GROMACS .gro file of C-alpha atoms in nm:
model
  311
    1MET     CA    1   0.249  -1.741  -0.063
    2ARG     CA    2  -0.034  -1.847  -0.331
    3LEU     CA    3  -0.249  -1.572  -0.477
    4ILE     CA    4  -0.590  -1.658  -0.567
    5ARG     CA    5  -0.711  -1.425  -0.816
    6GLY     CA    6  -1.079  -1.436  -0.764
    7LEU     CA    7  -1.350  -1.762  -0.609
    8HIS     CA    8  -1.342  -1.862  -0.962
    9ASN     CA    9  -0.986  -1.978  -0.934
   10LEU     CA   10  -1.040  -2.188  -0.617
   11ARG     CA   11  -0.875  -2.527  -0.614
   12SER     CA   12  -1.007  -2.809  -0.417
   13THR     CA   13  -0.673  -2.808  -0.230
   14ASP     CA   14  -0.721  -2.375  -0.095
   15TYR     CA   15  -1.069  -2.520   0.084
   16GLY     CA   16  -0.982  -2.550   0.462
   17CYS     CA   17  -0.835  -2.253   0.625
   18VAL     CA   18  -0.766  -1.947   0.896
   19ALA     CA   19  -0.876  -1.624   0.761
   20THR     CA   20  -0.894  -1.208   0.768
   21ILE     CA   21  -1.037  -0.938   0.597
   22GLY     CA   22  -0.927  -0.628   0.510
   23ASN     CA   23  -0.785  -0.380   0.271
   24PHE     CA   24  -0.438  -0.379   0.462
   25ASP     CA   25  -0.342  -0.078   0.289
   26GLY     CA   26   0.037  -0.013   0.410
   27VAL     CA   27   0.063  -0.342   0.585
   28HIS     CA   28   0.167  -0.165   0.907
   29LEU     CA   29   0.231  -0.292   1.286
   30GLY     CA   30  -0.148  -0.342   1.359
   31HIS     CA   31  -0.225  -0.531   1.044
   32ARG     CA   32   0.125  -0.751   1.120
   33ALA     CA   33  -0.032  -0.837   1.484
   34VAL     CA   34  -0.297  -0.943   1.325
   35PHE     CA   35  -0.133  -1.162   1.094
   36LYS     CA   36   0.096  -1.293   1.324
   37ARG     CA   37  -0.217  -1.415   1.555
   38LEU     CA   38  -0.406  -1.565   1.210
   39LEU     CA   39  -0.065  -1.788   1.175
   40ALA     CA   40  -0.059  -1.927   1.520
   41ARG     CA   41  -0.409  -2.017   1.516
   42GLY     CA   42  -0.315  -2.179   1.177
   43ARG     CA   43  -0.096  -2.363   1.348
   44GLU     CA   44  -0.288  -2.455   1.606
   45LEU     CA   45  -0.591  -2.600   1.392
   46SER     CA   46  -0.315  -2.730   1.106
   47LEU     CA   47  -0.466  -2.469   0.866
   48PRO     CA   48  -0.324  -2.232   0.669
   49ALA     CA   49  -0.352  -1.806   0.650
   50THR     CA   50  -0.550  -1.652   0.417
   51VAL     CA   51  -0.559  -1.300   0.400
   52ILE     CA   52  -0.848  -1.166   0.202
   53THR     CA   53  -0.884  -0.829   0.015
   54PHE     CA   54  -0.974  -0.635  -0.219
   55GLU     CA   55  -0.899  -0.423  -0.573
   56PRO     CA   56  -0.965  -0.187  -0.604
   57GLN     CA   57  -1.020  -0.067  -0.247
   58PRO     CA   58  -1.412  -0.083  -0.147
   59LEU     CA   59  -1.400   0.294  -0.085
   60GLU     CA   60  -1.213   0.376  -0.406
   61PHE     CA   61  -1.510   0.178  -0.601
   62PHE     CA   62  -1.820   0.366  -0.436
   63ASN     CA   63  -1.644   0.741  -0.412
   64PRO     CA   64  -1.332   0.701  -0.590
   65THR     CA   65  -1.240   1.146  -0.552
   66ALA     CA   66  -1.302   1.113  -0.158
   67ALA     CA   67  -1.071   0.777  -0.154
   68PRO     CA   68  -0.832   0.841   0.098
   69ALA     CA   69  -0.476   0.801  -0.105
   70ARG     CA   70  -0.278   0.453  -0.140
   71LEU     CA   71   0.004   0.394   0.126
   72THR     CA   72   0.075   0.089  -0.097
   73ARG     CA   73   0.030   0.011  -0.446
   74LEU     CA   74  -0.101  -0.384  -0.525
   75ARG     CA   75   0.247  -0.571  -0.554
   76GLU     CA   76   0.383  -0.363  -0.245
   77LYS     CA   77   0.090  -0.503  -0.053
   78LEU     CA   78   0.110  -0.845  -0.179
   79ALA     CA   79   0.493  -0.873  -0.114
   80ALA     CA   80   0.450  -0.676   0.233
   81ILE     CA   81   0.178  -1.001   0.306
   82ASN     CA   82   0.392  -1.280   0.189
   83HIS     CA   83   0.719  -1.117   0.405
   84ASN     CA   84   0.474  -1.189   0.701
   85GLY     CA   85   0.450  -1.579   0.662
   86ILE     CA   86   0.108  -1.529   0.495
   87GLU     CA   87   0.029  -1.883   0.311
   88ARG     CA   88  -0.195  -1.751   0.075
   89VAL     CA   89  -0.398  -1.393  -0.055
   90MET     CA   90  -0.781  -1.462  -0.194
   91LEU     CA   91  -0.812  -1.131  -0.417
   92LEU     CA   92  -1.143  -1.048  -0.495
   93GLU     CA   93  -1.214  -0.764  -0.742
   94PHE     CA   94  -1.442  -0.536  -0.603
   95ASN     CA   95  -1.692  -0.458  -0.900
   96PRO     CA   96  -2.084  -0.375  -0.873
   97ASN     CA   97  -2.162  -0.764  -0.870
   98LEU     CA   98  -1.975  -0.835  -0.555
   99ALA     CA   99  -2.107  -0.502  -0.399
  100ALA     CA  100  -2.474  -0.618  -0.479
  101LEU     CA  101  -2.418  -0.937  -0.329
  102PRO     CA  102  -2.575  -0.960   0.011
  103ALA     CA  103  -2.455  -1.035   0.337
  104ARG     CA  104  -2.502  -1.370   0.370
  105ASP     CA  105  -2.452  -1.480   0.033
  106PHE     CA  106  -2.078  -1.350   0.088
  107VAL     CA  107  -2.102  -1.564   0.416
  108GLN     CA  108  -2.215  -1.845   0.234
  109GLN     CA  109  -2.030  -1.819  -0.119
  110LEU     CA  110  -1.684  -1.698   0.004
  111LEU     CA  111  -1.646  -1.820   0.348
  112ILE     CA  112  -1.788  -2.176   0.377
  113ASP     CA  113  -1.841  -2.291   0.054
  114GLY     CA  114  -1.563  -2.129  -0.122
  115LEU     CA  115  -1.246  -2.132   0.144
  116GLY     CA  116  -1.368  -2.352   0.394
  117VAL     CA  117  -1.315  -2.106   0.709
  118ARG     CA  118  -1.256  -2.259   1.017
  119PHE     CA  119  -1.151  -1.956   1.264
  120LEU     CA  120  -1.195  -1.577   1.109
  121LEU     CA  121  -1.054  -1.255   1.233
  122VAL     CA  122  -1.250  -0.919   1.202
  123GLY     CA  123  -1.294  -0.605   1.371
  124ASP     CA  124  -1.595  -0.585   1.596
  125ASP     CA  125  -1.715  -0.299   1.369
  126PHE     CA  126  -1.647  -0.496   1.059
  127ARG     CA  127  -1.948  -0.424   0.816
  128PHE     CA  128  -1.985  -0.625   0.457
  129GLY     CA  129  -2.221  -0.727   0.204
  130HIS     CA  130  -2.481  -0.546  -0.008
  131LYS     CA  131  -2.536  -0.210   0.199
  132ARG     CA  132  -2.285  -0.313   0.465
  133SER     CA  133  -2.608  -0.482   0.588
  134GLY     CA  134  -2.375  -0.772   0.733
  135ASP     CA  135  -2.170  -0.765   1.054
  136TYR     CA  136  -1.967  -0.910   1.350
  137ALA     CA  137  -2.280  -1.108   1.491
  138LEU     CA  138  -2.392  -1.246   1.136
  139LEU     CA  139  -2.097  -1.380   1.108
  140GLN     CA  140  -2.131  -1.572   1.479
  141THR     CA  141  -2.449  -1.649   1.377
  142MET     CA  142  -2.345  -1.810   1.041
  143GLY     CA  143  -2.063  -1.968   1.160
  144ALA     CA  144  -2.237  -2.134   1.458
  145VAL     CA  145  -2.480  -2.359   1.185
  146GLU     CA  146  -2.352  -2.686   1.185
  147ASP     CA  147  -2.278  -2.684   0.839
  148ALA     CA  148  -2.044  -2.431   0.822
  149ASP     CA  149  -1.841  -2.483   1.167
  150PHE     CA  150  -1.604  -2.139   1.213
  151THR     CA  151  -1.557  -1.949   1.519
  152VAL     CA  152  -1.510  -1.524   1.497
  153GLU     CA  153  -1.257  -1.391   1.710
  154ASN     CA  154  -1.237  -1.014   1.714
  155LEU     CA  155  -0.925  -0.793   1.632
  156HIS     CA  156  -0.723  -0.668   1.931
  157THR     CA  157  -0.607  -0.297   1.890
  158VAL     CA  158  -0.328  -0.234   1.838
  159THR     CA  159  -0.141   0.111   1.990
  160HIS     CA  160   0.151   0.340   1.950
  161ASN     CA  161   0.154   0.597   2.211
  162ASP     CA  162  -0.160   0.542   2.352
  163ALA     CA  163  -0.362   0.552   1.991
  164ARG     CA  164  -0.482   0.297   1.729
  165ILE     CA  165  -0.221   0.194   1.524
  166SER     CA  166  -0.424   0.262   1.195
  167SER     CA  167  -0.316   0.369   0.784
  168THR     CA  168  -0.512   0.654   0.845
  169ARG     CA  169  -0.285   0.801   1.085
  170VAL     CA  170  -0.023   0.674   0.892
  171ARG     CA  171  -0.077   0.899   0.615
  172GLU     CA  172  -0.119   1.186   0.843
  173ALA     CA  173   0.265   1.063   0.973
  174LEU     CA  174   0.386   1.093   0.638
  175ALA     CA  175   0.161   1.446   0.505
  176GLN     CA  176   0.368   1.630   0.802
  177GLY     CA  177   0.673   1.496   0.635
  178ASP     CA  178   0.722   1.295   0.979
  179PHE     CA  179   0.832   1.005   0.832
  180THR     CA  180   1.007   0.884   1.184
  181GLN     CA  181   0.654   0.874   1.321
  182ALA     CA  182   0.524   0.678   0.980
  183GLN     CA  183   0.836   0.435   1.086
  184HIS     CA  184   0.721   0.362   1.441
  185LEU     CA  185   0.386   0.251   1.258
  186LEU     CA  186   0.457   0.100   0.996
  187GLY     CA  187   0.761  -0.106   1.144
  188ARG     CA  188   0.953   0.009   0.865
  189ALA     CA  189   1.065   0.300   0.670
  190TYR     CA  190   0.842   0.408   0.449
  191GLN     CA  191   0.872   0.338   0.026
  192ILE     CA  192   0.742   0.367  -0.299
  193ALA     CA  193   0.871   0.118  -0.537
  194GLY     CA  194   0.769   0.055  -0.918
  195ARG     CA  195   0.934   0.004  -1.207
  196VAL     CA  196   1.158   0.300  -1.400
  197ALA     CA  197   0.934   0.407  -1.690
  198TYR     CA  198   1.055   0.688  -1.980
  199GLY     CA  199   0.968   1.040  -1.913
  200GLU     CA  200   1.005   1.324  -2.125
  201GLN     CA  201   1.356   1.405  -2.001
  202ARG     CA  202   1.344   1.740  -1.950
  203GLY     CA  203   1.609   1.716  -1.673
  204ARG     CA  204   1.896   1.658  -1.853
  205THR     CA  205   1.880   1.967  -2.012
  206ILE     CA  206   1.991   2.135  -1.688
  207GLY     CA  207   2.221   1.900  -1.557
  208PHE     CA  208   1.962   1.718  -1.353
  209PRO     CA  209   1.871   1.311  -1.539
  210THR     CA  210   1.574   1.207  -1.345
  211ILE     CA  211   1.430   0.855  -1.310
  212ASN     CA  212   1.037   0.845  -1.385
  213ILE     CA  213   0.904   0.545  -1.109
  214ASN     CA  214   0.472   0.584  -1.240
  215LEU     CA  215   0.293   0.555  -0.907
  216HIS     CA  216   0.013   0.327  -1.002
  217ARG     CA  217  -0.281   0.495  -0.755
  218ARG     CA  218  -0.513   0.761  -0.777
  219PHE     CA  219  -0.338   0.996  -0.512
  220SER     CA  220  -0.023   1.000  -0.326
  221PRO     CA  221   0.039   0.991   0.050
  222LEU     CA  222   0.344   1.228  -0.032
  223ARG     CA  223   0.339   1.553  -0.246
  224GLY     CA  224   0.654   1.800  -0.237
  225VAL     CA  225   1.008   1.737  -0.265
  226TYR     CA  226   1.221   1.523  -0.047
  227ALA     CA  227   1.575   1.387  -0.004
  228VAL     CA  228   1.550   1.000  -0.076
  229VAL     CA  229   1.776   0.659  -0.096
  230VAL     CA  230   1.675   0.448  -0.358
  231HIS     CA  231   1.720   0.056  -0.341
  232GLY     CA  232   1.785  -0.175  -0.567
  233LEU     CA  233   2.055  -0.038  -0.748
  234GLY     CA  234   2.365  -0.215  -0.546
  235GLU     CA  235   2.440  -0.352  -0.199
  236SER     CA  236   2.389  -0.024  -0.043
  237PRO     CA  237   2.075   0.223  -0.120
  238HIS     CA  238   2.187   0.501  -0.351
  239PRO     CA  239   2.138   0.930  -0.216
  240GLY     CA  240   1.904   1.181  -0.434
  241VAL     CA  241   1.644   1.419  -0.418
  242ALA     CA  242   1.290   1.318  -0.560
  243ASN     CA  243   0.982   1.542  -0.668
  244ILE     CA  244   0.618   1.356  -0.582
  245GLY     CA  245   0.372   1.594  -0.821
  246ASN     CA  246   0.157   1.687  -1.111
  247ARG     CA  247   0.479   1.894  -1.216
  248PRO     CA  248   0.274   2.258  -1.244
  249THR     CA  249   0.563   2.428  -1.421
  250ILE     CA  250   0.624   2.194  -1.684
  251SER     CA  251   0.281   2.058  -1.760
  252GLY     CA  252   0.030   1.992  -1.470
  253ARG     CA  253  -0.013   1.636  -1.583
  254ASP     CA  254  -0.081   1.335  -1.367
  255ASP     CA  255   0.139   1.266  -1.030
  256ARG     CA  256   0.421   1.064  -1.099
  257LEU     CA  257   0.789   1.053  -0.887
  258GLU     CA  258   1.064   1.166  -1.020
  259VAL     CA  259   1.422   1.123  -0.853
  260HIS     CA  260   1.785   1.255  -0.872
  261LEU     CA  261   2.006   1.040  -0.832
  262PHE     CA  262   2.330   1.185  -0.691
  263ASP     CA  263   2.669   1.129  -0.874
  264PHE     CA  264   2.499   0.853  -1.095
  265ASN     CA  265   2.506   0.804  -1.508
  266GLU     CA  266   2.315   0.476  -1.571
  267GLN     CA  267   2.039   0.373  -1.810
  268LEU     CA  268   1.800   0.284  -1.586
  269TYR     CA  269   1.484   0.170  -1.801
  270GLY     CA  270   1.260  -0.097  -1.650
  271ARG     CA  271   1.491  -0.186  -1.387
  272HIS     CA  272   1.213  -0.214  -0.999
  273LEU     CA  273   1.354   0.013  -0.781
  274ALA     CA  274   1.267   0.119  -0.412
  275VAL     CA  275   1.269   0.485  -0.310
  276GLU     CA  276   1.291   0.558   0.059
  277PHE     CA  277   1.203   0.872   0.185
  278ARG     CA  278   1.401   1.013   0.436
  279HIS     CA  279   1.348   1.451   0.506
  280LYS     CA  280   1.058   1.622   0.316
  281LEU     CA  281   1.279   2.001   0.181
  282ARG     CA  282   0.993   2.169   0.056
  283ASN     CA  283   0.644   2.164  -0.083
  284GLU     CA  284   0.539   2.149  -0.419
  285GLN     CA  285   0.493   2.504  -0.613
  286ARG     CA  286   0.482   2.644  -0.947
  287PHE     CA  287   0.761   2.864  -1.083
  288GLU     CA  288   0.775   3.179  -1.322
  289SER     CA  289   1.040   3.024  -1.529
  290PHE     CA  290   1.221   2.732  -1.664
  291ASP     CA  291   1.540   2.882  -1.558
  292ALA     CA  292   1.379   3.009  -1.204
  293LEU     CA  293   1.298   2.615  -1.159
  294LYS     CA  294   1.695   2.485  -1.270
  295GLN     CA  295   1.767   2.717  -0.974
  296GLN     CA  296   1.534   2.583  -0.705
  297ILE     CA  297   1.622   2.239  -0.834
  298GLN     CA  298   2.000   2.321  -0.782
  299GLN     CA  299   1.916   2.445  -0.373
  300ASP     CA  300   1.645   2.149  -0.346
  301ALA     CA  301   2.019   1.900  -0.486
  302ALA     CA  302   2.202   2.075  -0.210
  303ALA     CA  303   1.980   2.047   0.050
  304ALA     CA  304   1.957   1.685   0.014
  305ARG     CA  305   2.322   1.622   0.038
  306ALA     CA  306   2.335   1.802   0.318
  307TYR     CA  307   2.048   1.625   0.545
  308LEU     CA  308   2.200   1.294   0.390
  309GLY     CA  309   2.572   1.369   0.494
  310LEU     CA  310   2.678   1.390   0.149
  311ASN     CA  311   2.990   1.633   0.037
   0.00000   0.00000   0.00000
């Protein structure tokens, strides 16, 4: 998959494609159905399939404190898009210049002059351009002009249990600890991936060393203590217990993901791992002392071992 970071990195060989536009957070089954349709149309026209997306996501730019929690960081999203067979991703930096770009200029500069789009797949409620002035009707009008010559098609709604599959529904399932529902919507188990970073190593002092993974997002869709398995350590996933939050008993700083791996004692700094969440054990809470926290961690570890079927 070719990643194109901005219009200035376009090559002449990038001209001519079929495309879709969106945030695609989580790359759930609804998104995957869109990609499947796009790839099929691309084969019919002998053109590559291109996904146009933004970093940061528009709402994160306009109102960062109200933006929803990210299901996937950028690296995870790109990997999932690539896994679905998409040939190119146009990644646009959502900045003041892009936010102020008139809708007609967005279509002309990006879709017509830049990518040479011949087929565009978007929702009929898709809005774009300065003050969200562009819509499906504008795309149809501009696509019908002889110099543009692209067609626009409406995305078909993909449902699960008679409800539309959406990133919002996935977030709601995760917030409720319903990982079965989340898996049905995503088409895969929910994971958070990242590189192991250095922590404060306080867990070692109480017999529970942890690996620390930066979340690389303003808000996490999960918060609390979980039974998990970790991918990337061998042929099979390794069991453990994880905490996501700001550790109110210790520091109360930025959110992070900490995982204690059962019966494991190797250095993992710099390794890229994926943490798969199986079951929520409890909410994050503040304890009156470090000893009380230690006792709770012991209980959490025992509960996680029991849930994962370990002796």
